[in-house]
Amino acid sequence: EGKLSLHDDKIPLRLKGKGTKRLVSIALQMALSENSSIILIDEIEQGLEPDRVKHLVRTLYKNNKGQIFITTHSQNVIEELEVENILRVDNDDGVVECKQVEKKFQDVIRACPEAIYAKKVIVCEGKTEIGICRALDDFRIKKGKTNLSALDVVYTDGGGENLDKRPLKLKELGLNVCVLCDSDNASLNKKKEGMKNEGIKIFDWDNNNSIEQQVFNDLPWEAIKELIEYRESQSSEDSVKDSVNSKYEGELTDGWKENDSPEIRKALGETAKNKDNAWFKRINHGEFLGSVIFKYFDQIEGKTLIKQLKGLSEWIDNG
């Protein structure tokens, strides 16, 4: 019938997967292109696994003979490109603007590739805060609010010691930025005013408190018992008791988990934030912590914990 059919051994190309078909199509375009040609590829990541799309982007970058324009929503693609190859397209109420990304943003784009697709970015001090943002998103959905993704909001790691630098860079990139962080770092506390002056909203805790200390200060005792039991499931009951006892002024009794007191709450907060124990310093642990916070949200009215997390949710909607 005058048709040409490509095969891989005995398997015709038409029976291959979408990704393979795309790779063959792009390969043919490259083979047929000339030095002055222009190749357009829409959503280059479609049908391709992360490693394959990364390899494809590298290959196109090294071997193109003319100009190649690709569109993408993939972090993997952004991670493979130099910042001078990236054009950011914004559509604000029908007004479309294409912006060149300057070279000075290379570090923050590599560290937070998800931010390039967002309009608002929550910069989290660490993995605990990222987990809490996940829990906040779930809580908002249950309350009938729009999820973060639909609002073009992402949350990203602040990079530890770079927590003041990353938000400022993202703000300069043209994004709306807030920071979710502790208040127990004197060096960081000094830099917060500078971030606020640049229009960056800060959501933190009472003076000198980490998130763990604020949680054990503000939550009702039933919620705290849930957090203790969760930690015991990750290690052991004796290990948790010994850790808390090391921060407690006195000696914990056998029924210590039934005795709510400021002294025990203080010992729990100091234990949970300790790097050697690190109760919630993983994203999944932080997400559980967040789920407990929001479970008891209605019972902590007036507390710093609810004020700041409500403020963060309002910023997501209106900030």
mmCIF file of N, CA and C in Angstrom, residues 207-302:
data_model
loop_
_atom_site.group_PDB
_atom_site.id
_atom_site.type_symbol
_atom_site.label_atom_id
_atom_site.label_comp_id
_atom_site.label_asym_id
_atom_site.label_seq_id
_atom_site.Cartn_x
_atom_site.Cartn_y
_atom_site.Cartn_z
ATOM 1 N N ASN A 207 8.732 33.389 70.933
ATOM 2 C CA ASN A 207 10.165 33.664 71.011
ATOM 3 C C ASN A 207 10.971 32.474 71.535
ATOM 4 N N ASN A 208 11.970 32.067 70.772
ATOM 5 C CA ASN A 208 12.898 30.985 71.115
ATOM 6 C C ASN A 208 12.284 29.586 71.060
ATOM 7 N N ASN A 209 11.086 29.433 70.515
ATOM 8 C CA ASN A 209 10.451 28.119 70.409
ATOM 9 C C ASN A 209 10.702 27.478 69.050
ATOM 10 N N SER A 210 10.978 26.184 69.074
ATOM 11 C CA SER A 210 10.938 25.377 67.851
ATOM 12 C C SER A 210 9.493 24.941 67.636
ATOM 13 N N ILE A 211 9.199 24.342 66.483
ATOM 14 C CA ILE A 211 7.850 23.844 66.236
ATOM 15 C C ILE A 211 7.491 22.783 67.272
ATOM 16 N N GLU A 212 8.466 21.941 67.644
ATOM 17 C CA GLU A 212 8.190 20.894 68.632
ATOM 18 C C GLU A 212 7.804 21.494 69.975
ATOM 19 N N GLN A 213 8.541 22.505 70.400
ATOM 20 C CA GLN A 213 8.244 23.141 71.685
ATOM 21 C C GLN A 213 6.878 23.822 71.658
ATOM 22 N N GLN A 214 6.543 24.452 70.522
ATOM 23 C CA GLN A 214 5.243 25.105 70.414
ATOM 24 C C GLN A 214 4.108 24.087 70.449
ATOM 25 N N VAL A 215 4.303 22.973 69.778
ATOM 26 C CA VAL A 215 3.294 21.915 69.742
ATOM 27 C C VAL A 215 3.017 21.380 71.140
ATOM 28 N N PHE A 216 4.080 21.046 71.873
ATOM 29 C CA PHE A 216 3.895 20.473 73.206
ATOM 30 C C PHE A 216 3.433 21.519 74.229
ATOM 31 N N ASN A 217 3.560 22.767 73.876
ATOM 32 C CA ASN A 217 3.036 23.825 74.736
ATOM 33 C C ASN A 217 1.544 24.076 74.487
ATOM 34 N N ASP A 218 1.107 23.991 73.207
ATOM 35 C CA ASP A 218 -0.231 24.455 72.832
ATOM 36 C C ASP A 218 -1.289 23.359 72.720
ATOM 37 N N LEU A 219 -0.905 22.155 72.342
ATOM 38 C CA LEU A 219 -1.900 21.115 72.095
ATOM 39 C C LEU A 219 -2.511 20.591 73.396
ATOM 40 N N PRO A 220 -3.758 20.128 73.348
ATOM 41 C CA PRO A 220 -4.350 19.484 74.536
ATOM 42 C C PRO A 220 -3.629 18.175 74.840
ATOM 43 N N TRP A 221 -3.747 17.723 76.085
ATOM 44 C CA TRP A 221 -2.974 16.558 76.525
ATOM 45 C C TRP A 221 -3.305 15.300 75.726
ATOM 46 N N GLU A 222 -4.548 15.141 75.300
ATOM 47 C CA GLU A 222 -4.915 13.960 74.515
ATOM 48 C C GLU A 222 -4.125 13.907 73.213
ATOM 49 N N ALA A 223 -3.925 15.061 72.611
ATOM 50 C CA ALA A 223 -3.133 15.123 71.381
ATOM 51 C C ALA A 223 -1.672 14.786 71.661
ATOM 52 N N ILE A 224 -1.164 15.283 72.767
ATOM 53 C CA ILE A 224 0.224 15.014 73.134
ATOM 54 C C ILE A 224 0.440 13.524 73.379
ATOM 55 N N LYS A 225 -0.529 12.871 73.991
ATOM 56 C CA LYS A 225 -0.420 11.421 74.206
ATOM 57 C C LYS A 225 -0.351 10.676 72.870
ATOM 58 N N GLU A 226 -1.075 11.162 71.876
ATOM 59 C CA GLU A 226 -0.994 10.547 70.548
ATOM 60 C C GLU A 226 0.410 10.678 69.973
ATOM 61 N N LEU A 227 1.032 11.840 70.156
ATOM 62 C CA LEU A 227 2.392 12.058 69.650
ATOM 63 C C LEU A 227 3.398 11.181 70.389
ATOM 64 N N ILE A 228 3.213 11.024 71.684
ATOM 65 C CA ILE A 228 4.101 10.152 72.466
ATOM 66 C C ILE A 228 3.983 8.713 71.983
ATOM 67 N N GLU A 229 2.749 8.254 71.799
ATOM 68 C CA GLU A 229 2.517 6.877 71.337
ATOM 69 C C GLU A 229 3.091 6.650 69.939
ATOM 70 N N TYR A 230 2.988 7.665 69.115
ATOM 71 C CA TYR A 230 3.563 7.562 67.765
ATOM 72 C C TYR A 230 5.078 7.392 67.847
ATOM 73 N N ARG A 231 5.713 8.200 68.710
ATOM 74 C CA ARG A 231 7.160 8.097 68.869
ATOM 75 C C ARG A 231 7.547 6.735 69.438
ATOM 76 N N GLU A 232 6.748 6.218 70.368
ATOM 77 C CA GLU A 232 7.021 4.898 70.940
ATOM 78 C C GLU A 232 6.940 3.814 69.866
ATOM 79 N N SER A 233 6.042 3.982 68.898
ATOM 80 C CA SER A 233 5.928 3.002 67.810
ATOM 81 C C SER A 233 7.144 3.036 66.897
ATOM 82 N N GLN A 234 7.876 4.160 66.906
ATOM 83 C CA GLN A 234 9.078 4.285 66.083
ATOM 84 C C GLN A 234 10.327 3.782 66.802
ATOM 85 N N SER A 235 10.288 3.750 68.114
ATOM 86 C CA SER A 235 11.448 3.261 68.885
ATOM 87 C C SER A 235 10.963 2.260 69.922
ATOM 88 N N SER A 236 10.749 2.705 71.146
ATOM 89 C CA SER A 236 10.192 1.835 72.189
ATOM 90 C C SER A 236 9.695 2.711 73.330
ATOM 91 N N GLU A 237 8.838 2.146 74.160
ATOM 92 C CA GLU A 237 8.284 2.892 75.278
ATOM 93 C C GLU A 237 9.382 3.293 76.263
ATOM 94 N N ASP A 238 10.294 2.367 76.540
ATOM 95 C CA ASP A 238 11.373 2.661 77.487
ATOM 96 C C ASP A 238 12.310 3.730 76.949
ATOM 97 N N SER A 239 12.601 3.653 75.649
ATOM 98 C CA SER A 239 13.498 4.631 75.040
ATOM 99 C C SER A 239 12.923 6.040 75.109
ATOM 100 N N VAL A 240 11.629 6.165 74.834
ATOM 101 C CA VAL A 240 10.978 7.475 74.894
ATOM 102 C C VAL A 240 11.005 8.007 76.320
ATOM 103 N N LYS A 241 10.669 7.143 77.271
ATOM 104 C CA LYS A 241 10.654 7.575 78.674
ATOM 105 C C LYS A 241 12.042 8.028 79.114
ATOM 106 N N ASP A 242 13.074 7.275 78.743
ATOM 107 C CA ASP A 242 14.442 7.639 79.123
ATOM 108 C C ASP A 242 14.845 8.983 78.515
ATOM 109 N N SER A 243 14.464 9.203 77.245
ATOM 110 C CA SER A 243 14.816 10.459 76.574
ATOM 111 C C SER A 243 14.148 11.646 77.239
ATOM 112 N N VAL A 244 12.870 11.512 77.544
ATOM 113 C CA VAL A 244 12.133 12.599 78.186
ATOM 114 C C VAL A 244 12.650 12.814 79.603
ATOM 115 N N ASN A 245 12.976 11.724 80.276
ATOM 116 C CA ASN A 245 13.473 11.804 81.653
ATOM 117 C C ASN A 245 14.781 12.594 81.723
ATOM 118 N N SER A 246 15.587 12.497 80.656
ATOM 119 C CA SER A 246 16.877 13.196 80.648
ATOM 120 C C SER A 246 16.702 14.719 80.583
ATOM 121 N N LYS A 247 15.521 15.171 80.136
ATOM 122 C CA LYS A 247 15.245 16.612 80.058
ATOM 123 C C LYS A 247 14.321 17.089 81.186
ATOM 124 N N TYR A 248 13.870 16.141 81.994
ATOM 125 C CA TYR A 248 12.886 16.450 83.041
ATOM 126 C C TYR A 248 13.583 16.716 84.369
ATOM 127 N N GLU A 249 13.114 17.723 85.058
ATOM 128 C CA GLU A 249 13.685 18.039 86.366
ATOM 129 C C GLU A 249 13.037 17.148 87.420
ATOM 130 N N GLY A 250 13.672 16.065 87.720
ATOM 131 C CA GLY A 250 13.129 15.090 88.656
ATOM 132 C C GLY A 250 13.154 13.704 88.037
ATOM 133 N N GLU A 251 12.218 12.857 88.426
ATOM 134 C CA GLU A 251 12.154 11.479 87.934
ATOM 135 C C GLU A 251 10.722 11.178 87.503
ATOM 136 N N LEU A 252 10.567 10.717 86.261
ATOM 137 C CA LEU A 252 9.234 10.375 85.764
ATOM 138 C C LEU A 252 8.721 9.111 86.443
ATOM 139 N N THR A 253 7.464 9.140 86.809
ATOM 140 C CA THR A 253 6.842 7.953 87.412
ATOM 141 C C THR A 253 6.305 7.039 86.319
ATOM 142 N N ASP A 254 5.821 5.843 86.719
ATOM 143 C CA ASP A 254 5.296 4.886 85.747
ATOM 144 C C ASP A 254 4.088 5.433 84.988
ATOM 145 N N GLY A 255 3.291 6.239 85.632
ATOM 146 C CA GLY A 255 2.096 6.781 84.981
ATOM 147 C C GLY A 255 2.290 8.193 84.448
ATOM 148 N N TRP A 256 3.500 8.507 84.036
ATOM 149 C CA TRP A 256 3.834 9.886 83.653
ATOM 150 C C TRP A 256 3.012 10.408 82.476
ATOM 151 N N LYS A 257 2.598 9.527 81.568
ATOM 152 C CA LYS A 257 1.848 9.961 80.387
ATOM 153 C C LYS A 257 0.431 10.420 80.721
ATOM 154 N N GLU A 258 -0.018 10.160 81.935
ATOM 155 C CA GLU A 258 -1.353 10.586 82.350
ATOM 156 C C GLU A 258 -1.309 11.892 83.145
ATOM 157 N N ASN A 259 -0.116 12.414 83.363
ATOM 158 C CA ASN A 259 0.035 13.585 84.227
ATOM 159 C C ASN A 259 0.456 14.817 83.432
ATOM 160 N N ASP A 260 -0.507 15.609 83.058
ATOM 161 C CA ASP A 260 -0.226 16.851 82.333
ATOM 162 C C ASP A 260 0.363 17.880 83.292
ATOM 163 N N SER A 261 1.519 18.417 82.912
ATOM 164 C CA SER A 261 2.142 19.467 83.717
ATOM 165 C C SER A 261 3.059 20.294 82.831
ATOM 166 N N PRO A 262 3.271 21.573 83.187
ATOM 167 C CA PRO A 262 4.187 22.414 82.406
ATOM 168 C C PRO A 262 5.592 21.825 82.328
ATOM 169 N N GLU A 263 6.025 21.156 83.407
ATOM 170 C CA GLU A 263 7.382 20.593 83.436
ATOM 171 C C GLU A 263 7.524 19.444 82.436
ATOM 172 N N ILE A 264 6.503 18.585 82.347
ATOM 173 C CA ILE A 264 6.559 17.468 81.402
ATOM 174 C C ILE A 264 6.449 17.989 79.964
ATOM 175 N N ARG A 265 5.591 18.964 79.734
ATOM 176 C CA ARG A 265 5.462 19.554 78.403
ATOM 177 C C ARG A 265 6.798 20.154 77.941
ATOM 178 N N LYS A 266 7.466 20.838 78.862
ATOM 179 C CA LYS A 266 8.767 21.436 78.539
ATOM 180 C C LYS A 266 9.779 20.351 78.186
ATOM 181 N N ALA A 267 9.821 19.288 78.977
ATOM 182 C CA ALA A 267 10.760 18.184 78.724
ATOM 183 C C ALA A 267 10.460 17.509 77.386
ATOM 184 N N LEU A 268 9.190 17.345 77.056
ATOM 185 C CA LEU A 268 8.794 16.730 75.780
ATOM 186 C C LEU A 268 9.238 17.592 74.596
ATOM 187 N N GLY A 269 9.025 18.894 74.687
ATOM 188 C CA GLY A 269 9.422 19.793 73.607
ATOM 189 C C GLY A 269 10.912 19.780 73.366
ATOM 190 N N GLU A 270 11.688 19.807 74.444
ATOM 191 C CA GLU A 270 13.144 19.806 74.314
ATOM 192 C C GLU A 270 13.651 18.460 73.791
ATOM 193 N N THR A 271 12.984 17.388 74.193
ATOM 194 C CA THR A 271 13.371 16.058 73.720
ATOM 195 C C THR A 271 13.075 15.904 72.236
ATOM 196 N N ALA A 272 11.873 16.299 71.820
ATOM 197 C CA ALA A 272 11.442 16.098 70.435
ATOM 198 C C ALA A 272 12.273 16.895 69.445
ATOM 199 N N LYS A 273 12.780 18.064 69.851
ATOM 200 C CA LYS A 273 13.552 18.889 68.914
ATOM 201 C C LYS A 273 15.037 18.515 68.897
ATOM 202 N N ASN A 274 15.465 17.734 69.889
ATOM 203 C CA ASN A 274 16.876 17.359 69.989
ATOM 204 C C ASN A 274 17.321 16.570 68.764
ATOM 205 N N LYS A 275 18.432 16.936 68.177
ATOM 206 C CA LYS A 275 18.898 16.286 66.946
ATOM 207 C C LYS A 275 19.166 14.798 67.143
ATOM 208 N N ASP A 276 19.561 14.411 68.336
ATOM 209 C CA ASP A 276 19.835 12.993 68.602
ATOM 210 C C ASP A 276 18.558 12.163 68.626
ATOM 211 N N ASN A 277 17.428 12.803 68.974
ATOM 212 C CA ASN A 277 16.145 12.099 69.003
ATOM 213 C C ASN A 277 15.342 12.374 67.735
ATOM 214 N N ALA A 278 15.256 13.648 67.372
ATOM 215 C CA ALA A 278 14.605 14.075 66.134
ATOM 216 C C ALA A 278 13.279 13.360 65.903
ATOM 217 N N TRP A 279 12.312 13.634 66.735
ATOM 218 C CA TRP A 279 11.033 12.944 66.668
ATOM 219 C C TRP A 279 10.324 13.148 65.336
ATOM 220 N N PHE A 280 10.404 14.353 64.784
ATOM 221 C CA PHE A 280 9.603 14.657 63.597
ATOM 222 C C PHE A 280 10.442 15.229 62.449
ATOM 223 N N LYS A 281 11.740 14.923 62.414
ATOM 224 C CA LYS A 281 12.627 15.505 61.421
ATOM 225 C C LYS A 281 12.665 14.723 60.106
ATOM 226 N N ARG A 282 11.582 14.062 59.783
ATOM 227 C CA ARG A 282 11.395 13.461 58.466
ATOM 228 C C ARG A 282 10.044 13.897 57.949
ATOM 229 N N ILE A 283 9.878 13.936 56.631
ATOM 230 C CA ILE A 283 8.643 14.466 56.066
ATOM 231 C C ILE A 283 7.430 13.678 56.534
ATOM 232 N N ASN A 284 7.537 12.334 56.547
ATOM 233 C CA ASN A 284 6.373 11.544 56.965
ATOM 234 C C ASN A 284 6.053 11.753 58.442
ATOM 235 N N HIS A 285 7.094 11.926 59.268
ATOM 236 C CA HIS A 285 6.861 12.212 60.688
ATOM 237 C C HIS A 285 6.235 13.602 60.860
ATOM 238 N N GLY A 286 6.736 14.561 60.085
ATOM 239 C CA GLY A 286 6.170 15.901 60.135
ATOM 240 C C GLY A 286 4.722 15.925 59.673
ATOM 241 N N GLU A 287 4.406 15.091 58.686
ATOM 242 C CA GLU A 287 3.033 15.016 58.201
ATOM 243 C C GLU A 287 2.107 14.437 59.276
ATOM 244 N N PHE A 288 2.604 13.422 60.014
ATOM 245 C CA PHE A 288 1.795 12.893 61.118
ATOM 246 C C PHE A 288 1.601 13.963 62.191
ATOM 247 N N LEU A 289 2.677 14.664 62.514
ATOM 248 C CA LEU A 289 2.575 15.747 63.496
ATOM 249 C C LEU A 289 1.508 16.750 63.056
ATOM 250 N N GLY A 290 1.545 17.118 61.780
ATOM 251 C CA GLY A 290 0.559 18.056 61.255
ATOM 252 C C GLY A 290 -0.857 17.516 61.339
ATOM 253 N N SER A 291 -1.033 16.231 61.051
ATOM 254 C CA SER A 291 -2.374 15.640 61.100
ATOM 255 C C SER A 291 -2.954 15.692 62.511
ATOM 256 N N VAL A 292 -2.090 15.523 63.516
ATOM 257 C CA VAL A 292 -2.550 15.611 64.909
ATOM 258 C C VAL A 292 -2.898 17.058 65.257
ATOM 259 N N ILE A 293 -2.072 17.989 64.816
ATOM 260 C CA ILE A 293 -2.363 19.408 65.068
ATOM 261 C C ILE A 293 -3.744 19.778 64.531
ATOM 262 N N PHE A 294 -4.011 19.398 63.280
ATOM 263 C CA PHE A 294 -5.277 19.798 62.653
ATOM 264 C C PHE A 294 -6.462 18.992 63.188
ATOM 265 N N LYS A 295 -6.205 17.815 63.711
ATOM 266 C CA LYS A 295 -7.264 17.033 64.339
ATOM 267 C C LYS A 295 -7.830 17.773 65.554
ATOM 268 N N TYR A 296 -6.951 18.480 66.266
ATOM 269 C CA TYR A 296 -7.353 19.174 67.491
ATOM 270 C C TYR A 296 -7.406 20.697 67.289
ATOM 271 N N PHE A 297 -7.515 21.114 66.039
ATOM 272 C CA PHE A 297 -7.450 22.541 65.718
ATOM 273 C C PHE A 297 -8.497 23.356 66.473
ATOM 274 N N ASP A 298 -9.702 22.820 66.574
ATOM 275 C CA ASP A 298 -10.789 23.568 67.219
ATOM 276 C C ASP A 298 -10.602 23.713 68.721
ATOM 277 N N GLN A 299 -9.657 22.938 69.284
ATOM 278 C CA GLN A 299 -9.464 22.966 70.736
ATOM 279 C C GLN A 299 -8.313 23.872 71.176
ATOM 280 N N ILE A 300 -7.661 24.520 70.232
ATOM 281 C CA ILE A 300 -6.502 25.353 70.592
ATOM 282 C C ILE A 300 -6.702 26.798 70.162
ATOM 283 N N GLU A 301 -7.956 27.228 70.103
ATOM 284 C CA GLU A 301 -8.261 28.603 69.721
ATOM 285 C C GLU A 301 -7.519 29.583 70.623
ATOM 286 N N GLY A 302 -6.899 30.567 69.998
ATOM 287 C CA GLY A 302 -6.159 31.580 70.744
ATOM 288 C C GLY A 302 -4.692 31.251 70.935
#
